[in-house]
CSV table of C-alpha atoms and ligand atoms in Angstrom, one decimal:
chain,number,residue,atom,x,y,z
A,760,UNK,CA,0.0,0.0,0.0
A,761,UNK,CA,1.5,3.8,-0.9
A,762,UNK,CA,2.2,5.6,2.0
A,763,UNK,CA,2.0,9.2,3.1
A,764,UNK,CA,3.7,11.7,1.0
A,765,UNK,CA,2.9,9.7,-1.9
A,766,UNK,CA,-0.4,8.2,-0.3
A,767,UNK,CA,-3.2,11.4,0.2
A,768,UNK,CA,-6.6,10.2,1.3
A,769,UNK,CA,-7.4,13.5,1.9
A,770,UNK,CA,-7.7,14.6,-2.4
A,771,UNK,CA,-11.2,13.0,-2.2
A,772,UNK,CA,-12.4,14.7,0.3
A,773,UNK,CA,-11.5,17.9,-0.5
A,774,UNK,CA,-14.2,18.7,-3.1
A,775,UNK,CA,-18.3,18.0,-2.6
A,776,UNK,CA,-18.7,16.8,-6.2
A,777,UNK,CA,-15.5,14.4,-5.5
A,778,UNK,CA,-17.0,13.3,-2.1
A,779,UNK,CA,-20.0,12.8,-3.9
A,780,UNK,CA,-19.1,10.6,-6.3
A,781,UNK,CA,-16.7,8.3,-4.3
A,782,UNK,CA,-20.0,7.7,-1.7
A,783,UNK,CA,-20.5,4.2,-1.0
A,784,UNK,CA,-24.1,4.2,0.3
A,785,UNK,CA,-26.8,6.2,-0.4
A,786,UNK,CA,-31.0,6.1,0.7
A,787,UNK,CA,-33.4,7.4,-0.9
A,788,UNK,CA,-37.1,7.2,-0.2
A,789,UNK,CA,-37.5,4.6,-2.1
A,790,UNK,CA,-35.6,2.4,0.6
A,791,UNK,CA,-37.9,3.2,3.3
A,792,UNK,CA,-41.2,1.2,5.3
A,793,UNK,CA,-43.4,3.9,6.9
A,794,UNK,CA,-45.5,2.2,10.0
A,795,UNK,CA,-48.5,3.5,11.2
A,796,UNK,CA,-50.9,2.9,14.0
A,797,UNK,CA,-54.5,2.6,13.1
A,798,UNK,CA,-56.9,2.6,15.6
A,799,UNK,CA,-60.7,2.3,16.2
A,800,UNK,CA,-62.9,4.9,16.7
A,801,UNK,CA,-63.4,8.3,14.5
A,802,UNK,CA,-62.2,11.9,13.8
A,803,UNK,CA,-58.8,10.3,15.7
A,804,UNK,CA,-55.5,11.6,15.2
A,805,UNK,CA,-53.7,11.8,18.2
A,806,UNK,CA,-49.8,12.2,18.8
A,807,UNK,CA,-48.1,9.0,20.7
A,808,UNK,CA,-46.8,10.4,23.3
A,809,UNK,CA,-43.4,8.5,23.7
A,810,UNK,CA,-42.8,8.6,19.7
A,811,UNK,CA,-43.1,12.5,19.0
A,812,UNK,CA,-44.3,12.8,15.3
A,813,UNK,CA,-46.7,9.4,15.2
A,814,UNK,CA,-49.8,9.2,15.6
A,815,UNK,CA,-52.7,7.2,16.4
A,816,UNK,CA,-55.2,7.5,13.4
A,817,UNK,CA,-58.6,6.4,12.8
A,818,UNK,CA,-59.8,5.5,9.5
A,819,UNK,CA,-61.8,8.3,8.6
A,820,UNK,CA,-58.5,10.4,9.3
A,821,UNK,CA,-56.2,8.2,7.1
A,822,UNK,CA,-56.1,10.2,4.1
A,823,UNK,CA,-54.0,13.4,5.6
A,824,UNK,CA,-51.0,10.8,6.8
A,825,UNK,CA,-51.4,8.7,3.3
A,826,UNK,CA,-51.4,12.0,1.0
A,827,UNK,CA,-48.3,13.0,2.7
A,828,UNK,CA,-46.7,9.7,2.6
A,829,UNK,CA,-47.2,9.2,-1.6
A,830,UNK,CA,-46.3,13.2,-1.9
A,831,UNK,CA,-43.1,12.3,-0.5
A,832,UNK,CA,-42.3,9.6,-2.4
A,833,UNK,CA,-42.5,6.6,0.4
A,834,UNK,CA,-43.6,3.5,-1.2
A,835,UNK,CA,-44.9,1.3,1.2
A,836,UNK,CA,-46.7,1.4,4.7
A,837,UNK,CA,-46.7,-1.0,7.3
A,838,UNK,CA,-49.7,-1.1,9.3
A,839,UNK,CA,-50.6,-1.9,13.0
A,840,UNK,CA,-54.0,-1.7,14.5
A,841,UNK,CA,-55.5,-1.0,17.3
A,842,UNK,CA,-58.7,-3.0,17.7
A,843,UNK,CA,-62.1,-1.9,19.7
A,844,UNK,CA,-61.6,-5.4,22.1
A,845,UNK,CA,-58.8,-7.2,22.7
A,846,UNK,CA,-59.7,-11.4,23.6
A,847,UNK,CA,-57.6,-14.2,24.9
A,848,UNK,CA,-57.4,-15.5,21.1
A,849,UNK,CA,-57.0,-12.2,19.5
A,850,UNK,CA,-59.9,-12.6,17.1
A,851,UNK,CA,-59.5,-8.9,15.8
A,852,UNK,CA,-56.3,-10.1,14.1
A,853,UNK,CA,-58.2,-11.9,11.7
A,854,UNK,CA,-62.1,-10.6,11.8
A,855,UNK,CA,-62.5,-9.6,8.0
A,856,UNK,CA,-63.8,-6.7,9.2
A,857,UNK,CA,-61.3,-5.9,11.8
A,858,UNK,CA,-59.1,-2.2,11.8
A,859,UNK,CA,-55.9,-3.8,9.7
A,860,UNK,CA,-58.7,-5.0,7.0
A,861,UNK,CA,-60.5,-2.2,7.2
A,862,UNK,CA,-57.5,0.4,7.0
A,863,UNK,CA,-55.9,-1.8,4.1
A,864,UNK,CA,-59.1,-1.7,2.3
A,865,UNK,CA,-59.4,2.6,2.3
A,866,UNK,CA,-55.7,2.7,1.5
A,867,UNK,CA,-55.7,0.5,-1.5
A,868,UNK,CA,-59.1,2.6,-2.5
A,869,UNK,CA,-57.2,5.8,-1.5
A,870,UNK,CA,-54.1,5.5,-3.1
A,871,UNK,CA,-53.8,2.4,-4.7
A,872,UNK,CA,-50.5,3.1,-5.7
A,873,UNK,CA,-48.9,2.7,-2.2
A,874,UNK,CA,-47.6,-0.8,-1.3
A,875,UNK,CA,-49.6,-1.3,2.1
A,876,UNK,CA,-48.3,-4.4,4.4
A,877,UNK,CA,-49.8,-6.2,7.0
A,878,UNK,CA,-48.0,-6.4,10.3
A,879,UNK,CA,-48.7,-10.1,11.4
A,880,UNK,CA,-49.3,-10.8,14.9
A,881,UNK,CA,-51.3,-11.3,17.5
A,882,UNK,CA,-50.1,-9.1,20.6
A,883,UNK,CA,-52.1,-6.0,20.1
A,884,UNK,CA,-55.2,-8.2,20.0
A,885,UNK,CA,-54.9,-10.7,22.7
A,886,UNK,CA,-55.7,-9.2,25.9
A,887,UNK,CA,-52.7,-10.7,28.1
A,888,UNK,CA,-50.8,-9.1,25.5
A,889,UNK,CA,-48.9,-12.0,24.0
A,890,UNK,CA,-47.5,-12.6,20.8
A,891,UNK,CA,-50.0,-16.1,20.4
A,892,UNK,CA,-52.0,-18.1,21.7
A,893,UNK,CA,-51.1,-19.3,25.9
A,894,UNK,CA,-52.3,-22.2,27.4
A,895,UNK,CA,-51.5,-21.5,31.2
A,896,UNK,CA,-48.4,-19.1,30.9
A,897,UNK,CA,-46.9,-21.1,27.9
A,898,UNK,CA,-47.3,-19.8,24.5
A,899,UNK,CA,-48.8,-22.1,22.4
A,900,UNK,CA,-47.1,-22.2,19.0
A,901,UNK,CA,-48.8,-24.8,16.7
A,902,UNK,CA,-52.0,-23.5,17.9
A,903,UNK,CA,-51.0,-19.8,17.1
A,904,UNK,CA,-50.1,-20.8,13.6
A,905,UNK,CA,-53.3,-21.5,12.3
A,906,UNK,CA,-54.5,-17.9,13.4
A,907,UNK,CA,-51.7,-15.9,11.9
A,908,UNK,CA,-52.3,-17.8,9.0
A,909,UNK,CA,-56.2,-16.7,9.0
A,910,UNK,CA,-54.6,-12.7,9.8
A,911,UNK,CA,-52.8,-12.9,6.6
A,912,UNK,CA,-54.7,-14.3,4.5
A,913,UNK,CA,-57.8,-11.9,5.8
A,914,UNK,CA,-55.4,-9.0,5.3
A,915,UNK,CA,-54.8,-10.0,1.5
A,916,UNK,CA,-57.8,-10.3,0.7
A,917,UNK,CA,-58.6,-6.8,1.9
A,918,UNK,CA,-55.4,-5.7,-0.5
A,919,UNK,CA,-52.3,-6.1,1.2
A,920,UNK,CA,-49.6,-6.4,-1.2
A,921,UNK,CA,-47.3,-8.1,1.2
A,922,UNK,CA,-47.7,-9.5,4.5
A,923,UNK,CA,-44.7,-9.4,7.6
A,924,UNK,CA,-45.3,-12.2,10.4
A,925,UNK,CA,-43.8,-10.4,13.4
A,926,UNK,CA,-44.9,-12.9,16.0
A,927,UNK,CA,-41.5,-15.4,16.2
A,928,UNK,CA,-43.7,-18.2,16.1
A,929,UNK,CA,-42.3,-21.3,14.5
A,930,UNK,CA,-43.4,-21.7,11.1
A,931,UNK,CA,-45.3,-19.0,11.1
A,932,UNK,CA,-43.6,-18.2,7.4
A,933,UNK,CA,-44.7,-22.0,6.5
A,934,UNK,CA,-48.1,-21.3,7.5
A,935,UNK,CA,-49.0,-18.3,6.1
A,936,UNK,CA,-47.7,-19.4,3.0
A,937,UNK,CA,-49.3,-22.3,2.5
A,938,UNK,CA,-52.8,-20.5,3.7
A,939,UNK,CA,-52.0,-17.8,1.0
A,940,UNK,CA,-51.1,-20.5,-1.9
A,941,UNK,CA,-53.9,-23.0,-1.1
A,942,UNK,CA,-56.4,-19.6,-1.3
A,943,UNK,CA,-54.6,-18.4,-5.0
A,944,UNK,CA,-52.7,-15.7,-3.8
A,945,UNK,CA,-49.6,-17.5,-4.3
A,946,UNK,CA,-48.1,-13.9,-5.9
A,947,UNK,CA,-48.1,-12.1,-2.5
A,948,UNK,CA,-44.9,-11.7,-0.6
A,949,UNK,CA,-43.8,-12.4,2.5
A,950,UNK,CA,-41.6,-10.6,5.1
A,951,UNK,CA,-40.4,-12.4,7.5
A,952,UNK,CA,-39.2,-10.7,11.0
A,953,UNK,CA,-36.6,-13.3,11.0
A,954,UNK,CA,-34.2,-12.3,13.5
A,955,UNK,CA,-36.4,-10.7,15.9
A,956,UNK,CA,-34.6,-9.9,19.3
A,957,UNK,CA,-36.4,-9.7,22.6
A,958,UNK,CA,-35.4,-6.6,22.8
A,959,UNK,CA,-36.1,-3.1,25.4
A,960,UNK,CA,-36.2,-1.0,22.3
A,961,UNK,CA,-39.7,-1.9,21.7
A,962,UNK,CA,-40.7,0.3,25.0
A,963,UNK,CA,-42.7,3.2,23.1
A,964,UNK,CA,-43.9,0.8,20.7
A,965,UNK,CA,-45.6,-1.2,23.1
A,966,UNK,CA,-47.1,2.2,25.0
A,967,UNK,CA,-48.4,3.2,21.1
A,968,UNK,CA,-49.8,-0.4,20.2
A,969,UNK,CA,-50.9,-1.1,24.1
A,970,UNK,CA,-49.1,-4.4,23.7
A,971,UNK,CA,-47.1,-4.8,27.0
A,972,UNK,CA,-47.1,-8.5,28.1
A,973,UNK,CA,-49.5,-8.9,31.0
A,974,UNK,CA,-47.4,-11.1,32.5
A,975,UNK,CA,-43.5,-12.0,31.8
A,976,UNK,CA,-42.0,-11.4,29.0
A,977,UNK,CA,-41.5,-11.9,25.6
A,978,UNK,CA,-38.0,-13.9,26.0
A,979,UNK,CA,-39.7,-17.9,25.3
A,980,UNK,CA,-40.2,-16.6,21.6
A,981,UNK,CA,-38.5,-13.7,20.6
A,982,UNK,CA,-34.1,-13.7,20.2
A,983,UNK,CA,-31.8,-13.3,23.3
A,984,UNK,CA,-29.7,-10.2,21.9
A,985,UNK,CA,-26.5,-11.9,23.0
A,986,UNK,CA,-26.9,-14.3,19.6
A,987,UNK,CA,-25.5,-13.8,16.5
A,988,UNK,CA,-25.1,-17.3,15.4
A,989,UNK,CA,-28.9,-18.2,15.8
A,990,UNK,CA,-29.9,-15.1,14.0
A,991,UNK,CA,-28.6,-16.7,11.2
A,992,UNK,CA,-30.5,-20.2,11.8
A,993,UNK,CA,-33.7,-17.8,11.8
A,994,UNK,CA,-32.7,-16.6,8.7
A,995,UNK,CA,-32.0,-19.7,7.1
A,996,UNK,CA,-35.3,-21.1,8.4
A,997,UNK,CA,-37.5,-18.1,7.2
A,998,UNK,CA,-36.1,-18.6,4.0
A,999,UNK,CA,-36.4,-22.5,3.8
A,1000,UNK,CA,-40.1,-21.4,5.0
A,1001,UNK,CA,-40.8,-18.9,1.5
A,1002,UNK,CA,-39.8,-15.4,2.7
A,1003,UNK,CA,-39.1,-13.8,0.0
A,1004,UNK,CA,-37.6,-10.9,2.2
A,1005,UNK,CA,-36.1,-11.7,5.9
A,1006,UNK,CA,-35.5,-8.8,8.1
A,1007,UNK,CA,-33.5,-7.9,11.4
A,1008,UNK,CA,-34.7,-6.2,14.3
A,1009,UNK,CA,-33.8,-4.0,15.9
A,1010,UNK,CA,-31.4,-2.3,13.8
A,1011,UNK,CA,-29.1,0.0,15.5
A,1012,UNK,CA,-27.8,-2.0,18.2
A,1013,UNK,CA,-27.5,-5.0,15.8
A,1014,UNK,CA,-25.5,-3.5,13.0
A,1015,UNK,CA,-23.3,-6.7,12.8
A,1016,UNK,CA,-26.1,-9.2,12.6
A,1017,UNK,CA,-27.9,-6.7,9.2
A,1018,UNK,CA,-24.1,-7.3,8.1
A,1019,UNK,CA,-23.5,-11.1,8.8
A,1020,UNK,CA,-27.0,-11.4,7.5
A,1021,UNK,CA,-26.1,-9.3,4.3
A,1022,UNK,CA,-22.8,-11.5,3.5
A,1023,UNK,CA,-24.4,-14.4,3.9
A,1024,UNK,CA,-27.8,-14.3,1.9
A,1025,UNK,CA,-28.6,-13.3,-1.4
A,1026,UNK,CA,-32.3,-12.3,0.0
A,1027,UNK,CA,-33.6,-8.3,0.3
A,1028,UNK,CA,-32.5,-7.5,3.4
A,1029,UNK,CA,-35.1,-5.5,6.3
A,1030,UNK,CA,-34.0,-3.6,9.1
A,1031,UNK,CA,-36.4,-2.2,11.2
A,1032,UNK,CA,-35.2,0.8,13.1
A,1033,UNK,CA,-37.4,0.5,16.2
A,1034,UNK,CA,-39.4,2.7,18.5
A,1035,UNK,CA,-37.1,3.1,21.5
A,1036,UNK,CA,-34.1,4.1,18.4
A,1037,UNK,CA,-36.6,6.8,17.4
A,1038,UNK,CA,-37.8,8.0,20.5
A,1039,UNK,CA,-33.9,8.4,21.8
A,1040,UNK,CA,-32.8,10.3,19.0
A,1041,UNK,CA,-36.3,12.4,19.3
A,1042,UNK,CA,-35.5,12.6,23.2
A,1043,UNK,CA,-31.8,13.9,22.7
A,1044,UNK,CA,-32.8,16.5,20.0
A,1045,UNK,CA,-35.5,18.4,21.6
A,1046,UNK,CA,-33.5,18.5,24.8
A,1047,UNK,CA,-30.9,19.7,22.6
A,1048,UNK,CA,-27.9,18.1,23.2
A,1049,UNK,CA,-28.0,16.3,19.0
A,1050,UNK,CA,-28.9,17.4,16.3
A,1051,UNK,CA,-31.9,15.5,14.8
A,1052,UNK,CA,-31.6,16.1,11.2
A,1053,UNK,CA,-28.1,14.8,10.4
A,1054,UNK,CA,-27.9,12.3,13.6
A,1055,UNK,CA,-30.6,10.6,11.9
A,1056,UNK,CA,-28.9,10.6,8.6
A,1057,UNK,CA,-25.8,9.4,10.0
A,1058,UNK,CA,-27.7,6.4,11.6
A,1059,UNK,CA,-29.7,5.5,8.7
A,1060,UNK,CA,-26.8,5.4,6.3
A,1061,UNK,CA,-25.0,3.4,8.7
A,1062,UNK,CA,-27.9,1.0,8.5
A,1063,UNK,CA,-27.9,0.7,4.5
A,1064,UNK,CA,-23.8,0.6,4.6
A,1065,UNK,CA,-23.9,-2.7,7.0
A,1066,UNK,CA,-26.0,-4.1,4.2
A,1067,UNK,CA,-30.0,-3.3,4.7
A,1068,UNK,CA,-31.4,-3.0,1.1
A,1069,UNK,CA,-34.9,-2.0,3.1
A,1070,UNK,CA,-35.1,0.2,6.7
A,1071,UNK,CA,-38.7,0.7,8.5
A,1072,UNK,CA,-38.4,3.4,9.7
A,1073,UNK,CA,-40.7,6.2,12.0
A,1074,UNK,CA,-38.2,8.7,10.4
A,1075,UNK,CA,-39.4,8.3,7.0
A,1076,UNK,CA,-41.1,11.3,6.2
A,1077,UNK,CA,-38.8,13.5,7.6
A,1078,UNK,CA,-35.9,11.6,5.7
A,1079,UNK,CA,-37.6,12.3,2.6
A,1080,UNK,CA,-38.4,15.8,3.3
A,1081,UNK,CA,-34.9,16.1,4.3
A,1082,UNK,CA,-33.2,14.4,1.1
A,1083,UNK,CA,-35.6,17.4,-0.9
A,1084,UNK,CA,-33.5,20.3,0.9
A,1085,UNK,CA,-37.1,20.9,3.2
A,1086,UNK,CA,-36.3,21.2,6.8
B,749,PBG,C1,-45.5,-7.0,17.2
B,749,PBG,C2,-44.4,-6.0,17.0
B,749,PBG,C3,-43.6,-5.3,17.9
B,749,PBG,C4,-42.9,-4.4,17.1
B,749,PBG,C5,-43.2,-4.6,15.8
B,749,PBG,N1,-44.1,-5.6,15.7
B,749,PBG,C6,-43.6,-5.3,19.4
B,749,PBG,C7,-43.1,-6.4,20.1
B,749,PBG,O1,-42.6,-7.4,19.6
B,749,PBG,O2,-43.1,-6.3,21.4
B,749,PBG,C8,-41.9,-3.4,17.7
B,749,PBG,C9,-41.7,-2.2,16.8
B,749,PBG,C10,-41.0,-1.0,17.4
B,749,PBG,O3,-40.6,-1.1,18.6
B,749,PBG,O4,-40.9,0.0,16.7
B,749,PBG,N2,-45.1,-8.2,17.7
């Protein structure tokens, strides 16, 4: 390698047009997942407190948040609902009627442009706030399949152009697929939270989706963040299952796993930069001790450089506003 007098890192650095066009990694809007929390009820649009610039919106109020999102250039929304009742089954997971069905169906009518995904899962539905079905204080997995299978398909057939199983149940990819297949929607993708860590991140999510475990935790189904090798066997498995994208989760924190991940799989690649991420760089900025604007950036591009084709992001309408020159 040259060395210093003859070696000068510095000449491509010295110019923004040269800097520009020796950068490595670059997002766009295109890149991004915008999630969004429906709820029941009408004339609703109410900031969530812990996650400043989200809000809870009812479907009558849909249309400000989606016209903003397909002015801007964001392709695709991820939904979460917020259903009227919450049962020990979850049944408003996969009533044909229920919000996530209900909100798919006036997006797609909307602005059918917009790729609108289904957020697969049962904790904001079951009222001991588990991610499936519990028998005692065990969580029953094979039972659980069937009904995440029944939310998907119920949320395709309202016009979801992809469903993401979020629950770490095993199989659940299997399941869903088959269901989807047997039911000729064998074109619809699948998402799979693959590497899904039990993580504390998820804090201001769970106050926005009131999905906090009644009792214990979520640790029998979800990752332990100390593994890096077994995010890789829930890779592998999603895939072997039919996703057709895997994703990890969180993202900041678990920069080595998106890159493991990325050098070993030729599949899209998700990262889902989570509530508590969001909420700290929210936290830090309005106390005034960051600044928001190109923290953010910095942490997103880090994201895409460790290999994320895809970030979900609660940032992605300010990114995109941002990568216009608004402020
Ligand atoms: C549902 C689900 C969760 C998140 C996405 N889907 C919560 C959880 O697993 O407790 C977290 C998203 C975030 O924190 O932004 N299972």
């Amino acid at each position: 390698m040259l060395k210093h007098p003859d070696l000068r890192m510095r000449r491509l650095r010295e110019k923004a047009p040269v800097r520009d066009m020796v950068r490595e990694t670059r997002i766009s809007a295109a890149n991004f997942i915008y999630p969004m929390f429906v709820t029941c009820g009408e004339n609703i649009r109410e900031e969530i407190e812990p996650m400043p610039g989200c809000f809870h919106t009812s479907i009558d109020r849909l249309s400000e948040e989606i016209d903003e999102v397909v002015e801007l250039g964001i392709p695709s929304v991820l939904l979460f609902g917020l259903p009227p009742e919450k049962d020990a089954v979850g049944s408003g997971a996969y009533d044909p009627e229920g919000i996530i069905q209900e909100a798919t169906r006036t997006i797609k009518e909307m602005a059918p442009g917009l790729m609108v995904i289904g957020d697969v899962c049962l904790c904001e539905y079951t009222d001991h706030g588990h991610c499936g079905v519990i028998n005692g204080e065990k969580i029953d997995n094979d039972v659980t399949l069937e009904l995440l299978a029944r939310s998907a398909l119920t949320q395709v057939q309202a016009g979801a152009d992809m469903v993401a199983p979020s629950s770490m149940m095993d199989g659940q990819v299997r399941a869903i697929r088959e269901t989807l297949d047997a039911h000729g929607y064998e074109d619809t993708p699948i998402m799979g939270y693959a590497a899904k860590y039990a993580s504390s991140f998820y804090g201001p999510f769970r106050v926005a989706a009131d999905s906090t475990p009644q009792f214990g935790d979520r640790r029998s189904y979800q990752m332990d963040p100390a593994n890096r090798r077994m995010a890789m066997r829930e890779i592998e498995s999603d895939i072997a299952e039919g996703a057709d994208i895997v994703m990890v989760k969180p993202a900041m924190a678990y920069m080595d796993v998106i890159k493991e991940a990325r050098d070993r799989y030729d599949y899209p690649l998700a990262a889902y930069n989570v509530s508590g991420e969001y909420s700290m760089v929210k936290a830090a900025s309005r106390a005034g001790w960051i600044d928001e604007q190109p923290v953010t950036m910095e942490l997103l591009t880090a994201i895409r450089r460790s290999g994320a084709d895809i970030i979900i992001s609660y940032h992605a309408k300010e990114v995109a506003r941002w990568l216009r020159g608004e402020a």
